[in-house]
Short mmCIF file of C-alpha atoms in Angstrom, two decimals:
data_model
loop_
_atom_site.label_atom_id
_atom_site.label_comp_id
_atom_site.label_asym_id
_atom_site.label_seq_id
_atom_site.Cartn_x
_atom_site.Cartn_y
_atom_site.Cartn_z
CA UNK A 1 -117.56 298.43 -190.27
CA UNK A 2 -115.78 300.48 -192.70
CA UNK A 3 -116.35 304.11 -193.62
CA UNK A 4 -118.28 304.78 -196.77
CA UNK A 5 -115.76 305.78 -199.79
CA UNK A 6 -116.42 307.34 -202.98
CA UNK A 7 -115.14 305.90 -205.69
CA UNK A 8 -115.14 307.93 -208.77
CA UNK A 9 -115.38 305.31 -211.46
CA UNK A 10 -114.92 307.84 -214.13
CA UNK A 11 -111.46 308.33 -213.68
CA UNK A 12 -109.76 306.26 -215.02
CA UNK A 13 -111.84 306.49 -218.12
CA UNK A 14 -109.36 308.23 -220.27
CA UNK A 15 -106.97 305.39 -220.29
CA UNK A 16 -109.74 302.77 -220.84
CA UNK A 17 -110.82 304.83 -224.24
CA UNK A 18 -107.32 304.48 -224.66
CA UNK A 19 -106.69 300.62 -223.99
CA UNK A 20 -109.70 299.77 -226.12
CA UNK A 21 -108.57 301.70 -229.43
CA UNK A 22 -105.11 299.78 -229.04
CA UNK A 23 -107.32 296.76 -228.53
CA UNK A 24 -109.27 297.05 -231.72
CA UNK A 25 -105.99 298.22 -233.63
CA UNK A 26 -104.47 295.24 -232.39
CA UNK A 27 -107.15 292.64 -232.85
CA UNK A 28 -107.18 293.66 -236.71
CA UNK A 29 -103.55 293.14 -237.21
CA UNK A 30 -103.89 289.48 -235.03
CA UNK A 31 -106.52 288.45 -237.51
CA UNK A 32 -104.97 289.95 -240.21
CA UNK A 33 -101.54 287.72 -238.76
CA UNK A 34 -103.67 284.74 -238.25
CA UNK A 35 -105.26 284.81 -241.88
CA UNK A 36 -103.19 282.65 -244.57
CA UNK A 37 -102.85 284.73 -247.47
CA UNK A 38 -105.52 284.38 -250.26
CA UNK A 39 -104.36 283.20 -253.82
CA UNK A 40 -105.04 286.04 -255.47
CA UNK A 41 -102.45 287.72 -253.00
CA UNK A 42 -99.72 285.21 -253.68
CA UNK A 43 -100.37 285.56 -257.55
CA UNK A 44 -99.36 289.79 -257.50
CA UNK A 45 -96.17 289.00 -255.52
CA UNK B 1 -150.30 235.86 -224.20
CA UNK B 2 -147.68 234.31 -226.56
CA UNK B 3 -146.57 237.86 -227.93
CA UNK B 4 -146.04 239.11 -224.51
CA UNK B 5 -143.56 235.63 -223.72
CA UNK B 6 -141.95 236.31 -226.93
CA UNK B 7 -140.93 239.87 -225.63
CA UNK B 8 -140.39 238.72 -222.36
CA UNK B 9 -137.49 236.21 -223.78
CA UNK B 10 -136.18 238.31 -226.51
CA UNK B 11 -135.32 240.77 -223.70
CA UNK B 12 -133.96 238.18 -221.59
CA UNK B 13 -132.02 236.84 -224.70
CA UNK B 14 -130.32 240.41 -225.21
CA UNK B 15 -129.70 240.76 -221.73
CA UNK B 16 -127.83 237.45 -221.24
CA UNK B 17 -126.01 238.62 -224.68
CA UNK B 18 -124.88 241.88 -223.15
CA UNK B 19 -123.75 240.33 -219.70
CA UNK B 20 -121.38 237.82 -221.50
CA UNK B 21 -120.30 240.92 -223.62
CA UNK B 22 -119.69 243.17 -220.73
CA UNK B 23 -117.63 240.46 -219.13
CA UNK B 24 -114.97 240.20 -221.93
CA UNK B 25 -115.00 243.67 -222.30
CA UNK B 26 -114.19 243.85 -218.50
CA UNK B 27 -111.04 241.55 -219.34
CA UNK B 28 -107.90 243.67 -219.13
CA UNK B 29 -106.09 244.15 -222.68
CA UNK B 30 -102.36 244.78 -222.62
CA UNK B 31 -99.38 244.53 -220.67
CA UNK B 32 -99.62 245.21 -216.85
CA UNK B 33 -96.17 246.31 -215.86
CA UNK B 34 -96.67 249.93 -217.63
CA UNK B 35 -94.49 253.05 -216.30
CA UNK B 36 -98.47 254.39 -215.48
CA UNK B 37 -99.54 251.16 -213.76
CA UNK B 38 -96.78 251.14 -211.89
CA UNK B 39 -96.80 254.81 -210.56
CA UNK B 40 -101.07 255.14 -210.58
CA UNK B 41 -101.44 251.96 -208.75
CA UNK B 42 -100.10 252.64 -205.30
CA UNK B 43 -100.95 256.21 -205.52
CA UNK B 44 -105.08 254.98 -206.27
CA UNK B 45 -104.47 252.71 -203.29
CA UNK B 46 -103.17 254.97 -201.35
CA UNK B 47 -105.90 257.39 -201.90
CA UNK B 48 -108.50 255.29 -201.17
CA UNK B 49 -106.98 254.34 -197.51
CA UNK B 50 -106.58 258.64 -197.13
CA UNK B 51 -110.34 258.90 -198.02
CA UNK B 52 -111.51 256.31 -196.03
CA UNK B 53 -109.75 258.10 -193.00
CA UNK B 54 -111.58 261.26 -194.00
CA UNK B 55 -114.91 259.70 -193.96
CA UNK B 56 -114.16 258.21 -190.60
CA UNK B 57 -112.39 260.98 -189.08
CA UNK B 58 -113.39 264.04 -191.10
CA UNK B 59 -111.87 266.63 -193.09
CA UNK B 60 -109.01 268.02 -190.34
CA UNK B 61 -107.74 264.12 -190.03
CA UNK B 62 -106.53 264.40 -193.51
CA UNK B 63 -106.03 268.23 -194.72
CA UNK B 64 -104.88 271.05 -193.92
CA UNK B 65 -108.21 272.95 -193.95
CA UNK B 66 -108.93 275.36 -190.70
CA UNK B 67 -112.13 277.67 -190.13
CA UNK B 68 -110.33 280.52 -191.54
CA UNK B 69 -109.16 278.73 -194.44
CA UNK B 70 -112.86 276.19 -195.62
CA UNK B 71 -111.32 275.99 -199.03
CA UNK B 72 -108.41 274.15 -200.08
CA UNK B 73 -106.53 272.61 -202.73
CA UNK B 74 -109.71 269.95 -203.44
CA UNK B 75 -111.89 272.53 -204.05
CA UNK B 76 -109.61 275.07 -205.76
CA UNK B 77 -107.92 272.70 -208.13
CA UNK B 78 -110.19 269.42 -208.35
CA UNK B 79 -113.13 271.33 -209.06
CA UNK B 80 -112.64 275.11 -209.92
CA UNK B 81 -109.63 274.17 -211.61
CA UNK B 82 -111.10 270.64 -213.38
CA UNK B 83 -114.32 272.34 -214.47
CA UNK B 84 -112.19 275.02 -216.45
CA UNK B 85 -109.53 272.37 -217.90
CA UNK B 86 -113.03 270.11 -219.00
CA UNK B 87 -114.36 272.93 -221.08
CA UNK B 88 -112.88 271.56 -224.43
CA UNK B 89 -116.24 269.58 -224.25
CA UNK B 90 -118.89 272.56 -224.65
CA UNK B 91 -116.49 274.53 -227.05
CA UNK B 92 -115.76 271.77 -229.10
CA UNK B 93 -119.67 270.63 -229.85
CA UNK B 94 -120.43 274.26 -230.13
CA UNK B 95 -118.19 274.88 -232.90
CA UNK B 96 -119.13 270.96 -234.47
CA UNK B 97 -122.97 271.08 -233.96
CA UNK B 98 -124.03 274.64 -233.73
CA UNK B 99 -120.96 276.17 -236.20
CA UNK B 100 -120.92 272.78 -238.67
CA UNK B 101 -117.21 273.29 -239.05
CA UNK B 102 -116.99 269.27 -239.53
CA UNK B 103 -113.22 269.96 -239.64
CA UNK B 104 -113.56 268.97 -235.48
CA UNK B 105 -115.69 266.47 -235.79
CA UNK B 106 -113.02 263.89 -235.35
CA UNK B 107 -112.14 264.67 -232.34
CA UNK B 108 -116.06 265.19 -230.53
CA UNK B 109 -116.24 262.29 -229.09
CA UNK B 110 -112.94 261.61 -227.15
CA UNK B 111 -113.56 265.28 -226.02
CA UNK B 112 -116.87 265.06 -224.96
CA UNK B 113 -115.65 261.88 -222.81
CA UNK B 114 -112.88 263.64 -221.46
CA UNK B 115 -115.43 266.56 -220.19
CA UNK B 116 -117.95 263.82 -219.41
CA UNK B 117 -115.25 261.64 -217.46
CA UNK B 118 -113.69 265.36 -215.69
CA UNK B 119 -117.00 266.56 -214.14
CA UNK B 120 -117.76 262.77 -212.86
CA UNK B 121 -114.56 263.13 -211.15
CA UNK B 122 -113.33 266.33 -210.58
CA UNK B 123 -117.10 267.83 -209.40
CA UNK B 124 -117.77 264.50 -207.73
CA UNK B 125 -114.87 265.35 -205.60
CA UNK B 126 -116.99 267.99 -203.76
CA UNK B 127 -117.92 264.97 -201.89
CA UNK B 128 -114.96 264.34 -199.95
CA UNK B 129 -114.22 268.15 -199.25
CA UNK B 130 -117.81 269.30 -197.88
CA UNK B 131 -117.94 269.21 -194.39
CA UNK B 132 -120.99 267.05 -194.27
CA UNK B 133 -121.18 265.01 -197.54
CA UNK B 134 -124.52 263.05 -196.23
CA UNK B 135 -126.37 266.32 -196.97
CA UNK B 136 -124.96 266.97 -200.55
CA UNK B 137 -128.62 265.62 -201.99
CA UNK B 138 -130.50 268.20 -199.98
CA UNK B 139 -130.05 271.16 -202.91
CA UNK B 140 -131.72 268.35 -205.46
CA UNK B 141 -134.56 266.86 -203.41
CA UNK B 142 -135.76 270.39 -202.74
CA UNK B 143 -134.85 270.07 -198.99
CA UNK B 144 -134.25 274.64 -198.82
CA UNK B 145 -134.41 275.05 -202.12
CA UNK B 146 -131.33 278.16 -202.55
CA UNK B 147 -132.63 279.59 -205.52
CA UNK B 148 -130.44 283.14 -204.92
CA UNK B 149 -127.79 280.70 -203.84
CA UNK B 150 -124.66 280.42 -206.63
CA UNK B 151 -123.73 277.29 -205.10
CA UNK B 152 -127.59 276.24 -205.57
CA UNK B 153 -126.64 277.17 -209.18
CA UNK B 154 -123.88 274.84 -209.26
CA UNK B 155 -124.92 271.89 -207.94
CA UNK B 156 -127.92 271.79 -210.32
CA UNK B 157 -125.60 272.54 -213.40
CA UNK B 158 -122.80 270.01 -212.11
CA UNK B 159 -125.87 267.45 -212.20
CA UNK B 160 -127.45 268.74 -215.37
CA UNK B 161 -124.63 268.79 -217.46
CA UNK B 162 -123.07 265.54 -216.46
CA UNK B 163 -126.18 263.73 -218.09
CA UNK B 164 -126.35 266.28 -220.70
CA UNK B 165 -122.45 265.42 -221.58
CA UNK B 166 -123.44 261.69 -221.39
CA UNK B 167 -125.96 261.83 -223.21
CA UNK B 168 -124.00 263.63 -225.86
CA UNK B 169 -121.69 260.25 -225.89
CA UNK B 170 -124.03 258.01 -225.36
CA UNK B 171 -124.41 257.31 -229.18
CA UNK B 172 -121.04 255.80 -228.84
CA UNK B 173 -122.10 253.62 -225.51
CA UNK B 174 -125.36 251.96 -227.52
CA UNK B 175 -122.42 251.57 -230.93
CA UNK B 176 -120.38 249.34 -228.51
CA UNK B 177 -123.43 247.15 -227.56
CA UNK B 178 -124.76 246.64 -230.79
CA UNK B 179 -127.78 248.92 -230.13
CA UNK B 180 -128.44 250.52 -232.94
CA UNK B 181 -132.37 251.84 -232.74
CA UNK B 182 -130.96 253.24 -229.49
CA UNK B 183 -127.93 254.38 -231.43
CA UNK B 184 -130.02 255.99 -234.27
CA UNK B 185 -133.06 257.97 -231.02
CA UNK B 186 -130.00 259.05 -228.87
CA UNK B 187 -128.47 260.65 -232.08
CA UNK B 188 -131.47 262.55 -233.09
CA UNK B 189 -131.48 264.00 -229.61
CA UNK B 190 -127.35 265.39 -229.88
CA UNK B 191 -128.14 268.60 -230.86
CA UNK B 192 -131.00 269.46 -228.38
CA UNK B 193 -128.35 267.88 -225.66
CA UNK B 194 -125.68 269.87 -226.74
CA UNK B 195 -127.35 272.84 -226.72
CA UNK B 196 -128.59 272.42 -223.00
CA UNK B 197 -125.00 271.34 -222.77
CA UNK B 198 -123.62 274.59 -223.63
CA UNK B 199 -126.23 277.11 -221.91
CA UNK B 200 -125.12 274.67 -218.51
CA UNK B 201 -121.93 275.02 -219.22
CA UNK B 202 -121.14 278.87 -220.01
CA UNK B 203 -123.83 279.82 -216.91
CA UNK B 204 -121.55 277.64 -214.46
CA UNK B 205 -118.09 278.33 -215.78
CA UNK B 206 -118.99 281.93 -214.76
CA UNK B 207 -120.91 280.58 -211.99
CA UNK B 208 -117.86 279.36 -210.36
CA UNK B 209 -116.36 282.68 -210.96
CA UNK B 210 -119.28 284.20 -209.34
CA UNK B 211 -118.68 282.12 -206.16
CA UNK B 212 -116.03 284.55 -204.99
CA UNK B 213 -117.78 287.48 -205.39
CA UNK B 214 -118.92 287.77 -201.85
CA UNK B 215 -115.75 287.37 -200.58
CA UNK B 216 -114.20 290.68 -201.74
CA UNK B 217 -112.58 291.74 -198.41
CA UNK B 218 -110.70 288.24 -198.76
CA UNK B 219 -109.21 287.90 -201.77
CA UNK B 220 -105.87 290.23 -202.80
CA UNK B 221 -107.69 292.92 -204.80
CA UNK B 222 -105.17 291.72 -208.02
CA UNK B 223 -107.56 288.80 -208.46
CA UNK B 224 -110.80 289.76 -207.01
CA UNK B 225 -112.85 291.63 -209.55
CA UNK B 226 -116.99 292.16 -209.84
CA UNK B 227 -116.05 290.43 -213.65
CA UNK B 228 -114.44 287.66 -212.18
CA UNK B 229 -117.90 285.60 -213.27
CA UNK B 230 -116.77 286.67 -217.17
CA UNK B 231 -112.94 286.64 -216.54
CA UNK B 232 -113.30 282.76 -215.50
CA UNK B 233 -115.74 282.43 -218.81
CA UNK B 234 -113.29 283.74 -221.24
CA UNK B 235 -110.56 282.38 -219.87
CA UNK B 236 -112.59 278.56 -219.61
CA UNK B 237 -112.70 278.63 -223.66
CA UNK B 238 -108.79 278.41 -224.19
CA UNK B 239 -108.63 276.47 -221.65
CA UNK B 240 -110.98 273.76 -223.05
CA UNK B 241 -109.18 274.79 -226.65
CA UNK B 242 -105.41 273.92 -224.75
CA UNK B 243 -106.88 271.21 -223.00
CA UNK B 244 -107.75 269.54 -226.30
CA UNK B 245 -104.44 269.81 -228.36
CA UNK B 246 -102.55 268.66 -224.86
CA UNK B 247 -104.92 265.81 -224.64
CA UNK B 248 -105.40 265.12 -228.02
CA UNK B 249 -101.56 265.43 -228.58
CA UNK B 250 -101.11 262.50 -225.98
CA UNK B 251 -103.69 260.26 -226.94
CA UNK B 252 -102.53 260.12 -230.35
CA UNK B 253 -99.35 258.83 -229.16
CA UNK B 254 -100.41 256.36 -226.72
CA UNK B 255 -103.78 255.16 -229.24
CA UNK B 256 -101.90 255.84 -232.32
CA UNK B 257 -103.13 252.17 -233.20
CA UNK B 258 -106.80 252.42 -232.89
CA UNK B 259 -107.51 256.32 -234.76
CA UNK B 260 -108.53 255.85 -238.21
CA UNK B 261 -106.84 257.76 -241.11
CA UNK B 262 -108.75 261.05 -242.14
CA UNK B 263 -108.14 262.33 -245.45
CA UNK B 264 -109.49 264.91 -245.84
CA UNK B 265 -108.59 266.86 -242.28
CA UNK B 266 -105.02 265.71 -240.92
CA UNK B 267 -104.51 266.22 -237.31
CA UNK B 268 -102.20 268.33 -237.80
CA UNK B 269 -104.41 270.65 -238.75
CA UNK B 270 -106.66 270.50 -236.20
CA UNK B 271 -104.42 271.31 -233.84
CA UNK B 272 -103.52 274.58 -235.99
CA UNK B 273 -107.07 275.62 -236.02
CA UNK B 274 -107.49 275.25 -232.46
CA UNK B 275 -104.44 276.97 -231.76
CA UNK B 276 -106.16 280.02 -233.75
CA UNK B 277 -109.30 280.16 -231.71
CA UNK B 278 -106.78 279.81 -228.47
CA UNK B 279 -104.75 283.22 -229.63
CA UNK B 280 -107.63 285.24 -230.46
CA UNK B 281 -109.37 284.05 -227.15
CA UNK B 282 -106.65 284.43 -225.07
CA UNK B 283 -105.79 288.06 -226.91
CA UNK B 284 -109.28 289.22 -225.77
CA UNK B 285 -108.56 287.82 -222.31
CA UNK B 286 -105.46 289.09 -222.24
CA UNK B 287 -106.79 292.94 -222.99
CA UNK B 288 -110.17 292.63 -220.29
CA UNK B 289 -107.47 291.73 -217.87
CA UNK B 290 -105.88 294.97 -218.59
CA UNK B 291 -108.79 296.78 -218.62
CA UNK B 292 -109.52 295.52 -215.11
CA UNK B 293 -106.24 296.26 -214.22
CA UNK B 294 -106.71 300.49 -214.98
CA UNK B 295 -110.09 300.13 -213.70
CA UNK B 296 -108.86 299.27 -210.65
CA UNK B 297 -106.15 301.61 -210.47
CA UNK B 298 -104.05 298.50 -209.67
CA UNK B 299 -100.41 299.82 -210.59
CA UNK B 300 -99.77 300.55 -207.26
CA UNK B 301 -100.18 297.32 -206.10
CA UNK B 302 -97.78 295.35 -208.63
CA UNK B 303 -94.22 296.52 -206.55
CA UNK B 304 -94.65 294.02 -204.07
CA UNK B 305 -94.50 290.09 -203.94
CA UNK B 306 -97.81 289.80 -204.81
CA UNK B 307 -97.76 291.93 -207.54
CA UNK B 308 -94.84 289.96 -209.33
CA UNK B 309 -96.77 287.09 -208.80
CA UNK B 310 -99.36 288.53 -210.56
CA UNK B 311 -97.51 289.60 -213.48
CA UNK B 312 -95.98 285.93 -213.62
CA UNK B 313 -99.49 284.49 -214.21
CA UNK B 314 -100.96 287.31 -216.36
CA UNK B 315 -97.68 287.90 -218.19
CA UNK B 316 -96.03 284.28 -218.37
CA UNK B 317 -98.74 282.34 -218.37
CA UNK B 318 -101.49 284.45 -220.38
CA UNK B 319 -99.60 286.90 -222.95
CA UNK B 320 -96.85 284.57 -224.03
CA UNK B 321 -98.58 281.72 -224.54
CA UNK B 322 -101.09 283.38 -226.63
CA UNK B 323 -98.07 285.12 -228.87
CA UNK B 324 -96.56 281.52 -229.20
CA UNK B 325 -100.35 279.98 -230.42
CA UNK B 326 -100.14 282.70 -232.84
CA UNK B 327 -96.69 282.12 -234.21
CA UNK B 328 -97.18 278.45 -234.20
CA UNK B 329 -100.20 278.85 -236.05
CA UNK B 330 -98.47 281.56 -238.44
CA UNK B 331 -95.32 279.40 -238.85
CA UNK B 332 -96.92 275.94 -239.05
CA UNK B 333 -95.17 274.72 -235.62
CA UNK B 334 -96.79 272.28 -233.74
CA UNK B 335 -93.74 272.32 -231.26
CA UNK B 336 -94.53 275.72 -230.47
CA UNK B 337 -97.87 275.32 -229.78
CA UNK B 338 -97.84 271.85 -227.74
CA UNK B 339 -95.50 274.26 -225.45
CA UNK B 340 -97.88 276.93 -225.51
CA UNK B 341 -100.86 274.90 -224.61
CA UNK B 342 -99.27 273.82 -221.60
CA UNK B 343 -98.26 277.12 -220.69
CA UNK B 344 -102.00 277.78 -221.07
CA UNK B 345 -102.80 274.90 -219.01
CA UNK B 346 -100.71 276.29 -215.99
CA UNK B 347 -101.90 279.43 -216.45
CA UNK B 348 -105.20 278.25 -215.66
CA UNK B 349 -104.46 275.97 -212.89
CA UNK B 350 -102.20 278.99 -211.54
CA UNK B 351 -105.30 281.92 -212.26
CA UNK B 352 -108.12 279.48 -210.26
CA UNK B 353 -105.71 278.62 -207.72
CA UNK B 354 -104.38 282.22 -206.96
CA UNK B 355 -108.09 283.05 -206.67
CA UNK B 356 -109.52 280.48 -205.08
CA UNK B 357 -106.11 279.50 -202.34
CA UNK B 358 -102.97 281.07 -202.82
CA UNK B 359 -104.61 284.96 -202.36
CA UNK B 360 -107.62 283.83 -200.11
CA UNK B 361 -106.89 285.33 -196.51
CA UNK B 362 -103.09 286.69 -198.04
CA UNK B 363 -102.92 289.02 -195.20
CA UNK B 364 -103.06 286.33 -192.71
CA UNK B 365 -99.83 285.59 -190.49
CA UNK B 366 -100.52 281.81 -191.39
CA UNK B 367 -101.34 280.39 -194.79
CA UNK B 368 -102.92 277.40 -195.87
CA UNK B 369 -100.68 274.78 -197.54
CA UNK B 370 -101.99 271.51 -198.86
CA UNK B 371 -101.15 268.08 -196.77
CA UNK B 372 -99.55 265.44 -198.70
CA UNK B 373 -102.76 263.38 -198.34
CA UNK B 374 -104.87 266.58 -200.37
CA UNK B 375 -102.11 265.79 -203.21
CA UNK B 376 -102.48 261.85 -203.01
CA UNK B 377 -106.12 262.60 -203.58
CA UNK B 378 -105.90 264.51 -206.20
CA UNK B 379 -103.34 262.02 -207.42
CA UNK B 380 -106.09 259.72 -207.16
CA UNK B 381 -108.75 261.40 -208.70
CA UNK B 382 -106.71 262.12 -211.76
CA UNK B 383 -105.15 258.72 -212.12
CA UNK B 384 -108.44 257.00 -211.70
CA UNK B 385 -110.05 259.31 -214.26
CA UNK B 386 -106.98 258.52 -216.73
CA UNK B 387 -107.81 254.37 -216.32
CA UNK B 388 -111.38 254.98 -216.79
CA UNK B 389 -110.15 257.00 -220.11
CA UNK B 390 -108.17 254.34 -221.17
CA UNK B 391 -110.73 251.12 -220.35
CA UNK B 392 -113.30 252.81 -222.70
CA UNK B 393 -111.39 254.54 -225.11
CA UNK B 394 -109.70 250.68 -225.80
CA UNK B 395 -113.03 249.09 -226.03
CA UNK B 396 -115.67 251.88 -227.78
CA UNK B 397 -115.83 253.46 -231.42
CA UNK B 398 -114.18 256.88 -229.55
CA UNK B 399 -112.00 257.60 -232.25
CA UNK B 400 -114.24 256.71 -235.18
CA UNK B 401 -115.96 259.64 -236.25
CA UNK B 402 -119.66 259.81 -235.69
CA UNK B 403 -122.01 259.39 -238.24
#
């Protein structure tokens, strides 16, 4: 049987904070990537 | 008296109408000497002979499988695997029936008979790989009910969903006889099937994840997770989503003859909206994978073998892929994405395989390695599904879109 070990799930915390703002970031610009641009859009350019 | 005779003959008169019906359906169509026929045939032949030796001899006659390794490559890629790769069929009637995007409905019902066709097969192969296949009705007959059991879990939703996902064609089953009040009740009861279909089908896609939870001390700690029940979820919807522009891709090359014209949604663009969903899915799988992966504290682990091969399925198999759905989609390639959902597709097989065999037991001295009969099986199984595909996609209203 193996020894009892602690293990401190709070430290890698800082890096998950860290991984889920670049997530969100990132998930705007795919949708943003993976929308066709609207008409109005097209007409300014 | 009379009305009851009249009943009595008008059922024997559609009964003896069917029969003759069935029997020229049951007349083969086409040529024979096919590059497919010729390949399938002797490998279904084959397969049968290998699982007729099992039956007689048992499992260690014909595989590879040992007391330290129970699980092989029938269990790890005919059903783990085949469950995932049939998920296009829950995904697809969610986004149809629940969603009403009708933009899919086109392709519902040769994806629902692909799922319907892959659990018959690929979870019907459990037979040949438990130990004791005369007992596989105990868990249904109530004979020790497991109700903590996951497997107990599994075999129910296996069952359920396989008449839930034939019901959900069967519309198309009572178009081909001719039945139409039994056309017109089974299609007021699609949306109440699918559903059922779903809730089945996202509890045992994780359920099968869930299966390897127990085994934590024998699994390389790369795959094993306490979220591998949600990893195998996620990862089951681009699946189903690649699984449907490979299939769908093939089929309208081989049936290009028998799928009507749609004008208002090409296929093209199907496949470009499915590609979509794909990148966004596999973007969020991609990033829970990562989280995992810091969770875990797992960078220490990735400068060995192991680790590489990790980063090859994660990496290869998970992030490029979903960049080239993306770009397809953005650039209005369907090369690009064919490509990708292949890549997808082996990413899959590769992710349920490295959990369920290639990192089972990867400390021991001696690993498991399928035996050429495990492949001819699965040969088998696949080919045999394929001709199944083919008899009734030739003979029913798959491609017409339901109405």
């Amino acid at each position: 049987m193996d020894s009892f070990t602690y293990v401190n799930i709070f430290e890698t915390k800082g890096l998950e904070y860290l991984l889920l703002l670049c997530f969100w970031v990132l998930f705007v610009y795919l949708i943003r990537y993976l929308s066709p641009p609207s008409k109005n859009r097209k007409d300014w350019h | 008296m009379g009305v009851v005779m009249n009943a009595n003959t008008a059922v024997s008169g559609e009964f003896s109408r069917f029969f003759h019906f069935l029997m020229q359906e049951m007349k083969p169509r086409g040529p024979w000497l096919t590059p497919f026929n010729v390949i399938s045939i002797p490998v279904i032949f084959t397969g049968v002979v290998i699982i007729v030796i099992r039956f007689i001899y048992g499992l260690g006659a014909v595989t590879n499988l040992s007391q330290d390794f129970p699980w092989g490559f029938w269990l790890g890629f005919d059903v783990i695997t085949g469950v995932a790769l049939a998920a296009g069929a829950y995904v697809i009637t969610f986004v149809v029936y629940v969603m009403k995007v009708e933009k899919y409905h086109s392709i519902v019902r040769i994806t629902v008979l692909n799922g319907l066709l892959a659990y018959i097969f690929y979870a019907g192969a459990l037979v040949f790989d438990i130990g004791r296949p005369w007992q596989a009705y105990n868990p249904y007959i109530g004979n020790k009910f497991g109700f903590s059991s996951v497997m107990f879990l599994i075999c129910w939703h296996f069952f359920l969903y396989m008449v839930a996902a034939f019901i959900e064609f069967s519309p198309v089953v009572a178009e081909w006889a001719g039945w139409e009040k039994a056309r017109k009740f089974l299609k007021s009861i699609t949306l109440a099937t699918v559903i059922l279909g779903i809730t089945l089908s996202i509890l045992h896609q994780s359920g099968l994840g869930a299966l390897f939870l127990m085994a934590k001390p024998k699994i390389h700690p790369l795959w094993w997770s306490e979220f591998i029940p949600v990893l195998f979820l996620v990862s089951s919807v681009y699946a189903g989503l690649a699984m449907i522009i490979f299939e769908s891709t093939i089929s309208h090359r081989v049936f290009r003859h028998l799928i009507p014209h749609d004008p208002k949604h090409s296929f093209d663009d199907i496949l470009f909206g499915l590609a979509k969903g794909a990148a966004i899915v596999m973007f969020v799988y991609y990033f829970f994978k990562a989280l995992l992966f810091i969770h875990g504290k797992q960078w220490s682990m990735v400068n060995d073998a192991w680790g590489y091969w990790f980063l090859v399925e994660v990496i290869g198999f998970v992030l490029i892929p979903g960049f080239m759905f993306a770009f397809g989609y953005r650039n209005r390639s369907l090369n690009i994405i064919k490509i990708a959902s292949v890549m997808a597709l082996l990413g899959i097989v590769l992710n349920r395989l490295n959990v369920s065999v290639i990192s089972f037991k990867w400390y021991a001295e001696v690993h498991y390695f399928p035996s050429w009969q495990e492949i001819v099986v699965t040969l088998m199984i696949i080919f045999t599904e394929i001709w199944i595909l083919r008899w009734v996609v030739t003979r029913m209203p798959v491609f017409k879109p339901a109405h």
